[in-house]
Tab-separated table of C-alpha atoms in Angstrom:
chain	number	residue	atom	x	y	z
A	11	UNK	CA	-0.591	6.067	51.776
A	12	UNK	CA	-0.349	2.478	50.800
A	13	UNK	CA	0.213	3.281	47.214
A	14	UNK	CA	2.608	6.337	48.040
A	15	UNK	CA	5.266	3.845	50.415
A	16	UNK	CA	5.100	1.066	47.640
A	17	UNK	CA	5.822	3.845	44.833
A	18	UNK	CA	9.099	4.812	46.940
A	19	UNK	CA	9.965	1.671	48.262
A	20	UNK	CA	10.043	0.970	44.523
A	21	UNK	CA	11.862	3.521	43.693
A	22	UNK	CA	14.621	3.605	46.214
A	23	UNK	CA	14.862	-0.849	45.054
A	24	UNK	CA	15.238	-0.031	42.021
A	25	UNK	CA	17.574	2.382	42.242
A	26	UNK	CA	20.071	0.715	44.655
A	27	UNK	CA	20.121	-2.059	42.379
A	28	UNK	CA	20.186	0.246	39.291
A	29	UNK	CA	22.858	2.038	40.732
A	30	UNK	CA	25.354	-0.527	41.796
A	31	UNK	CA	25.891	-1.015	38.505
A	32	UNK	CA	26.369	3.162	37.590
A	33	UNK	CA	28.526	2.649	40.846
A	34	UNK	CA	31.035	-0.307	38.251
A	35	UNK	CA	30.829	1.463	35.668
A	36	UNK	CA	31.974	4.769	37.264
A	37	UNK	CA	35.000	3.374	39.287
A	38	UNK	CA	36.200	1.791	35.892
A	39	UNK	CA	36.891	5.901	34.389
A	40	UNK	CA	38.060	6.763	37.499
A	41	UNK	CA	40.317	4.451	38.393
A	42	UNK	CA	42.271	5.783	35.008
A	43	UNK	CA	43.052	9.107	36.095
A	44	UNK	CA	43.112	8.543	39.650
A	45	UNK	CA	46.230	6.467	38.596
A	46	UNK	CA	47.739	8.001	35.411
A	47	UNK	CA	45.935	11.528	35.250
A	48	UNK	CA	44.184	11.534	32.232
A	49	UNK	CA	40.555	10.714	30.990
A	50	UNK	CA	39.744	7.602	29.176
A	51	UNK	CA	36.955	8.864	26.255
A	52	UNK	CA	37.632	5.533	25.093
A	53	UNK	CA	35.400	4.188	27.845
A	54	UNK	CA	32.372	3.889	26.978
A	55	UNK	CA	32.682	2.269	23.578
A	56	UNK	CA	34.830	-0.529	25.626
A	57	UNK	CA	31.586	-1.077	27.520
A	58	UNK	CA	29.803	-0.864	24.044
A	59	UNK	CA	32.741	-3.396	23.421
A	60	UNK	CA	32.081	-6.212	26.004
A	61	UNK	CA	28.163	-6.118	24.794
A	62	UNK	CA	28.633	-7.209	21.600
A	63	UNK	CA	31.690	-10.031	22.546
A	64	UNK	CA	28.966	-11.754	24.632
A	65	UNK	CA	26.660	-10.729	21.772
A	66	UNK	CA	29.129	-12.552	18.370
A	67	UNK	CA	29.820	-15.614	21.640
A	68	UNK	CA	25.425	-15.964	21.551
A	69	UNK	CA	26.466	-16.264	17.914
A	70	UNK	CA	28.964	-18.453	17.904
A	71	UNK	CA	27.211	-21.437	20.363
A	72	UNK	CA	29.564	-20.424	22.663
A	73	UNK	CA	26.602	-20.623	25.392
A	74	UNK	CA	26.400	-18.408	28.464
A	75	UNK	CA	30.140	-19.138	29.891
A	76	UNK	CA	31.239	-18.423	26.588
A	77	UNK	CA	29.520	-14.560	27.140
A	78	UNK	CA	30.827	-14.035	30.499
A	79	UNK	CA	34.500	-14.503	29.564
A	80	UNK	CA	34.095	-12.631	26.506
A	81	UNK	CA	32.239	-9.757	27.662
A	82	UNK	CA	35.263	-9.148	30.286
A	83	UNK	CA	38.301	-10.517	28.465
A	84	UNK	CA	37.997	-8.745	24.996
A	85	UNK	CA	37.596	-5.302	27.112
A	86	UNK	CA	40.027	-5.785	29.228
A	87	UNK	CA	42.752	-7.705	26.595
A	88	UNK	CA	41.513	-3.801	23.996
A	89	UNK	CA	41.971	-1.500	27.679
A	90	UNK	CA	45.152	-2.884	27.817
A	91	UNK	CA	46.953	-2.432	24.030
A	92	UNK	CA	44.739	0.474	23.631
A	93	UNK	CA	47.589	2.146	26.737
A	94	UNK	CA	50.252	0.425	25.470
A	95	UNK	CA	49.717	0.822	21.520
A	96	UNK	CA	48.819	4.948	22.077
A	97	UNK	CA	48.389	5.739	25.282
A	98	UNK	CA	51.629	5.270	26.839
A	99	UNK	CA	52.838	7.600	24.628
A	100	UNK	CA	51.350	10.552	25.743
A	101	UNK	CA	51.133	10.269	28.854
A	102	UNK	CA	52.532	13.523	29.928
A	103	UNK	CA	49.461	15.162	27.316
A	104	UNK	CA	46.498	14.403	28.744
A	105	UNK	CA	45.243	16.503	25.866
A	106	UNK	CA	46.623	14.861	23.216
A	107	UNK	CA	45.420	11.188	25.476
A	108	UNK	CA	41.931	12.554	25.192
A	109	UNK	CA	41.884	13.672	22.096
A	110	UNK	CA	43.558	10.029	21.166
A	111	UNK	CA	40.908	8.096	22.970
A	112	UNK	CA	38.038	9.815	21.697
A	113	UNK	CA	39.092	9.053	18.391
A	114	UNK	CA	39.167	5.545	19.088
A	115	UNK	CA	35.492	5.557	20.413
A	116	UNK	CA	34.470	6.476	17.282
A	117	UNK	CA	35.938	4.305	15.210
A	118	UNK	CA	34.762	1.737	17.413
A	119	UNK	CA	31.224	2.820	16.878
A	120	UNK	CA	31.633	3.286	13.452
A	121	UNK	CA	32.758	0.130	12.941
A	122	UNK	CA	29.758	-2.018	14.966
A	123	UNK	CA	27.574	0.096	12.194
A	124	UNK	CA	30.237	-1.117	9.611
A	125	UNK	CA	29.463	-5.014	10.171
A	126	UNK	CA	25.571	-5.322	12.660
A	127	UNK	CA	24.565	-1.623	11.291
A	128	UNK	CA	22.270	0.298	13.682
A	129	UNK	CA	19.933	-2.269	14.790
A	130	UNK	CA	19.959	-3.136	18.411
A	131	UNK	CA	21.048	-6.746	19.125
A	132	UNK	CA	19.722	-9.391	22.181
A	133	UNK	CA	22.796	-11.265	24.196
A	134	UNK	CA	22.118	-14.265	25.957
A	135	UNK	CA	19.966	-13.635	29.329
A	136	UNK	CA	22.117	-14.048	32.404
A	137	UNK	CA	19.197	-15.069	34.102
A	138	UNK	CA	15.615	-15.036	33.474
A	139	UNK	CA	12.589	-14.848	35.821
A	140	UNK	CA	11.932	-12.270	38.683
A	141	UNK	CA	11.029	-11.630	41.748
A	142	UNK	CA	9.032	-9.531	44.809
A	143	UNK	CA	10.428	-7.713	46.974
A	144	UNK	CA	8.286	-3.989	49.285
A	145	UNK	CA	5.297	-5.625	47.262
A	146	UNK	CA	6.703	-4.546	43.684
A	147	UNK	CA	7.975	-7.012	41.027
A	148	UNK	CA	11.853	-6.639	39.751
A	149	UNK	CA	13.448	-8.610	37.172
A	150	UNK	CA	16.185	-11.377	38.796
A	151	UNK	CA	18.521	-9.713	36.146
A	152	UNK	CA	18.766	-6.608	38.418
A	153	UNK	CA	19.052	-8.205	41.974
A	154	UNK	CA	22.014	-10.713	40.090
A	155	UNK	CA	23.584	-7.456	38.851
A	156	UNK	CA	23.394	-5.790	41.722
A	157	UNK	CA	25.201	-8.233	44.053
A	158	UNK	CA	27.204	-9.001	41.288
A	159	UNK	CA	28.893	-5.324	40.972
A	160	UNK	CA	29.410	-4.824	44.481
A	161	UNK	CA	30.832	-8.391	45.128
A	162	UNK	CA	33.865	-7.108	42.343
A	163	UNK	CA	33.562	-3.044	44.204
A	164	UNK	CA	34.085	-4.931	47.404
A	165	UNK	CA	36.921	-7.076	46.373
A	166	UNK	CA	38.675	-3.768	44.439
A	167	UNK	CA	39.023	-1.776	47.775
A	168	UNK	CA	40.289	-5.070	49.230
A	169	UNK	CA	42.736	-5.695	46.608
A	170	UNK	CA	43.694	-1.260	46.052
A	171	UNK	CA	43.978	-1.674	50.424
A	172	UNK	CA	45.999	-4.782	50.780
A	173	UNK	CA	47.576	-6.306	48.317
A	174	UNK	CA	51.214	-5.158	47.302
A	175	UNK	CA	50.582	-4.356	43.573
A	176	UNK	CA	47.270	-2.703	45.099
A	177	UNK	CA	49.693	-1.006	47.463
A	178	UNK	CA	51.080	-0.197	43.905
A	179	UNK	CA	48.393	1.795	42.238
A	180	UNK	CA	47.868	3.805	45.785
A	181	UNK	CA	51.247	4.583	45.464
A	182	UNK	CA	51.602	5.563	41.719
A	183	UNK	CA	48.080	7.429	42.206
A	184	UNK	CA	49.519	9.754	44.870
A	185	UNK	CA	52.944	10.239	43.151
A	186	UNK	CA	54.617	8.606	40.220
A	187	UNK	CA	58.215	10.141	41.398
A	188	UNK	CA	58.127	9.553	44.784
A	189	UNK	CA	56.730	5.767	43.096
A	190	UNK	CA	59.995	5.412	41.226
A	191	UNK	CA	61.952	5.927	44.137
A	192	UNK	CA	60.693	3.104	46.226
A	193	UNK	CA	61.185	0.942	42.699
A	194	UNK	CA	57.743	1.280	41.665
A	195	UNK	CA	57.056	1.025	38.370
A	196	UNK	CA	54.573	3.689	37.132
A	197	UNK	CA	54.214	1.880	33.227
A	198	UNK	CA	53.391	-1.627	35.132
A	199	UNK	CA	50.875	-0.174	37.353
A	200	UNK	CA	48.792	2.113	34.611
A	201	UNK	CA	48.917	-1.396	32.487
A	202	UNK	CA	47.112	-3.241	34.910
A	203	UNK	CA	44.770	-0.484	36.244
A	204	UNK	CA	43.509	0.199	31.988
A	205	UNK	CA	43.207	-3.555	31.941
A	206	UNK	CA	41.084	-3.271	35.512
A	207	UNK	CA	38.968	-0.842	33.898
A	208	UNK	CA	38.287	-1.987	31.002
A	209	UNK	CA	37.633	-5.775	32.460
A	210	UNK	CA	34.709	-3.540	34.680
A	211	UNK	CA	33.553	-1.843	31.352
A	212	UNK	CA	33.056	-5.581	29.834
A	213	UNK	CA	31.164	-6.476	33.065
A	214	UNK	CA	29.015	-3.541	32.763
A	215	UNK	CA	28.604	-3.973	29.355
A	216	UNK	CA	27.311	-8.282	29.634
A	217	UNK	CA	25.160	-6.174	32.495
A	218	UNK	CA	23.566	-3.121	30.229
A	219	UNK	CA	23.322	-5.815	26.913
A	220	UNK	CA	21.580	-8.100	28.279
A	221	UNK	CA	19.131	-6.219	30.779
A	222	UNK	CA	18.444	-3.651	27.683
A	223	UNK	CA	20.156	-4.409	23.861
A	224	UNK	CA	23.351	-4.014	22.583
A	225	UNK	CA	23.772	-1.008	20.172
A	226	UNK	CA	26.864	0.713	18.584
A	227	UNK	CA	26.185	3.711	20.904
A	228	UNK	CA	24.880	2.337	23.759
A	229	UNK	CA	28.006	3.293	25.274
A	230	UNK	CA	28.009	7.270	24.607
A	231	UNK	CA	25.027	7.620	27.229
A	232	UNK	CA	27.453	5.685	29.955
A	233	UNK	CA	30.155	7.358	29.028
A	234	UNK	CA	28.054	11.068	29.865
A	235	UNK	CA	27.141	8.781	32.853
A	236	UNK	CA	30.768	8.387	33.857
A	237	UNK	CA	31.839	12.015	33.608
A	238	UNK	CA	29.160	13.085	36.386
A	239	UNK	CA	29.117	10.794	38.871
A	240	UNK	CA	33.234	11.298	38.503
A	241	UNK	CA	32.477	14.636	38.996
A	242	UNK	CA	30.371	14.602	40.928
A	243	UNK	CA	32.428	12.554	43.805
A	244	UNK	CA	35.755	13.800	43.181
A	245	UNK	CA	37.585	12.540	40.183
A	246	UNK	CA	40.099	10.019	41.146
A	247	UNK	CA	38.138	8.992	44.540
A	248	UNK	CA	36.802	4.955	43.860
A	249	UNK	CA	34.405	6.190	47.375
A	250	UNK	CA	33.446	9.474	45.290
A	251	UNK	CA	32.274	7.621	42.795
A	252	UNK	CA	29.886	5.252	44.796
A	253	UNK	CA	28.279	8.070	46.581
A	254	UNK	CA	27.686	9.835	42.981
A	255	UNK	CA	26.581	6.908	41.476
A	256	UNK	CA	23.955	6.338	43.810
A	257	UNK	CA	23.188	9.994	44.124
A	258	UNK	CA	22.771	10.102	40.597
A	259	UNK	CA	20.571	7.169	40.239
A	260	UNK	CA	17.816	7.654	42.929
A	261	UNK	CA	17.638	10.904	41.191
A	262	UNK	CA	17.422	9.482	38.031
A	263	UNK	CA	14.734	6.415	39.043
A	264	UNK	CA	12.789	9.142	40.929
A	265	UNK	CA	12.631	11.763	37.718
A	266	UNK	CA	11.749	8.354	35.520
A	267	UNK	CA	8.685	7.227	37.589
A	268	UNK	CA	7.793	10.329	39.476
A	269	UNK	CA	7.679	12.733	36.250
A	270	UNK	CA	8.487	11.202	32.785
A	271	UNK	CA	10.249	8.590	31.345
A	272	UNK	CA	12.413	11.318	28.910
A	273	UNK	CA	13.785	13.036	31.442
A	274	UNK	CA	15.690	9.867	32.166
A	275	UNK	CA	19.026	12.219	30.661
A	276	UNK	CA	18.511	14.818	32.199
A	277	UNK	CA	19.115	13.864	36.459
A	278	UNK	CA	22.581	13.572	35.062
A	279	UNK	CA	23.568	16.467	33.604
A	280	UNK	CA	21.429	18.781	35.509
A	281	UNK	CA	23.538	16.952	39.329
A	282	UNK	CA	26.664	18.015	37.266
A	283	UNK	CA	26.159	21.562	36.723
A	284	UNK	CA	25.187	22.071	40.246
A	285	UNK	CA	28.353	20.106	41.418
A	286	UNK	CA	30.603	22.284	38.854
A	287	UNK	CA	29.382	25.300	40.296
A	288	UNK	CA	28.747	24.955	44.406
A	289	UNK	CA	31.671	22.612	44.584
A	290	UNK	CA	33.799	22.265	41.628
A	291	UNK	CA	36.220	20.106	43.342
A	292	UNK	CA	33.843	17.229	44.003
A	293	UNK	CA	32.788	15.522	47.078
A	294	UNK	CA	35.536	14.045	48.220
A	295	UNK	CA	37.848	15.879	45.836
A	296	UNK	CA	40.738	14.495	44.737
A	297	UNK	CA	41.492	11.209	47.132
A	298	UNK	CA	42.232	7.709	45.426
A	299	UNK	CA	41.281	5.491	48.282
A	300	UNK	CA	41.089	4.922	51.750
């Protein structure tokens, strides 16, 4: 009985920490759709870019502060340039945006293969050591990941609901034409949204690379995860992304701990198929923020 309780508590704590990062990953993906109505298939590659930005900062001797700054700044700038250089011209053609961002994703991955090969790379550790909770031991990194992810999610909610720019994001997500009528520039709001999403992806890449390792294909699984989460929660819904992340995160951790670690990537796909069959609009429909 005690052993069963310990396993259950371990699963709950581990899933709660990892799902917070999943939520951060998915929010960046759904934010772009919620505002611009397009899917950014380069989101996974942007996560990879965040991890390798931290890796190169470490190689240049910039230390942990430099690695953190690079992992946020480089993907954010990249996402902004991607919007200005390509996506902005194709906003009225969502399919073309998907194709374009997919091509960009492949280019980024192949560039990493050319320069770094297929070998995984270690990036600077954010924090070392372990802590005990509920009779189990966890990496301090997971605890930091949980806290930082929720701080960022909380700040995003405050930004969206209580600042002028945030209310502009809400307005554009509801109606581009309506926002234009009250003097809100949709292109400016879209640019801000892409930059925020890029920064979120970079932070996720930093944590994933520090927790595991960085490799050219690490973003592929995260893109599938993001898509699964936002479909489950409702495409365009920030709240839905958080709920979807925890639903999939808990199912994934329970599956890997109780059945087999080889089934880790199966949980998001199973939930995705079930939701598409039962409730195609997702748990929270097409809402953006409340």
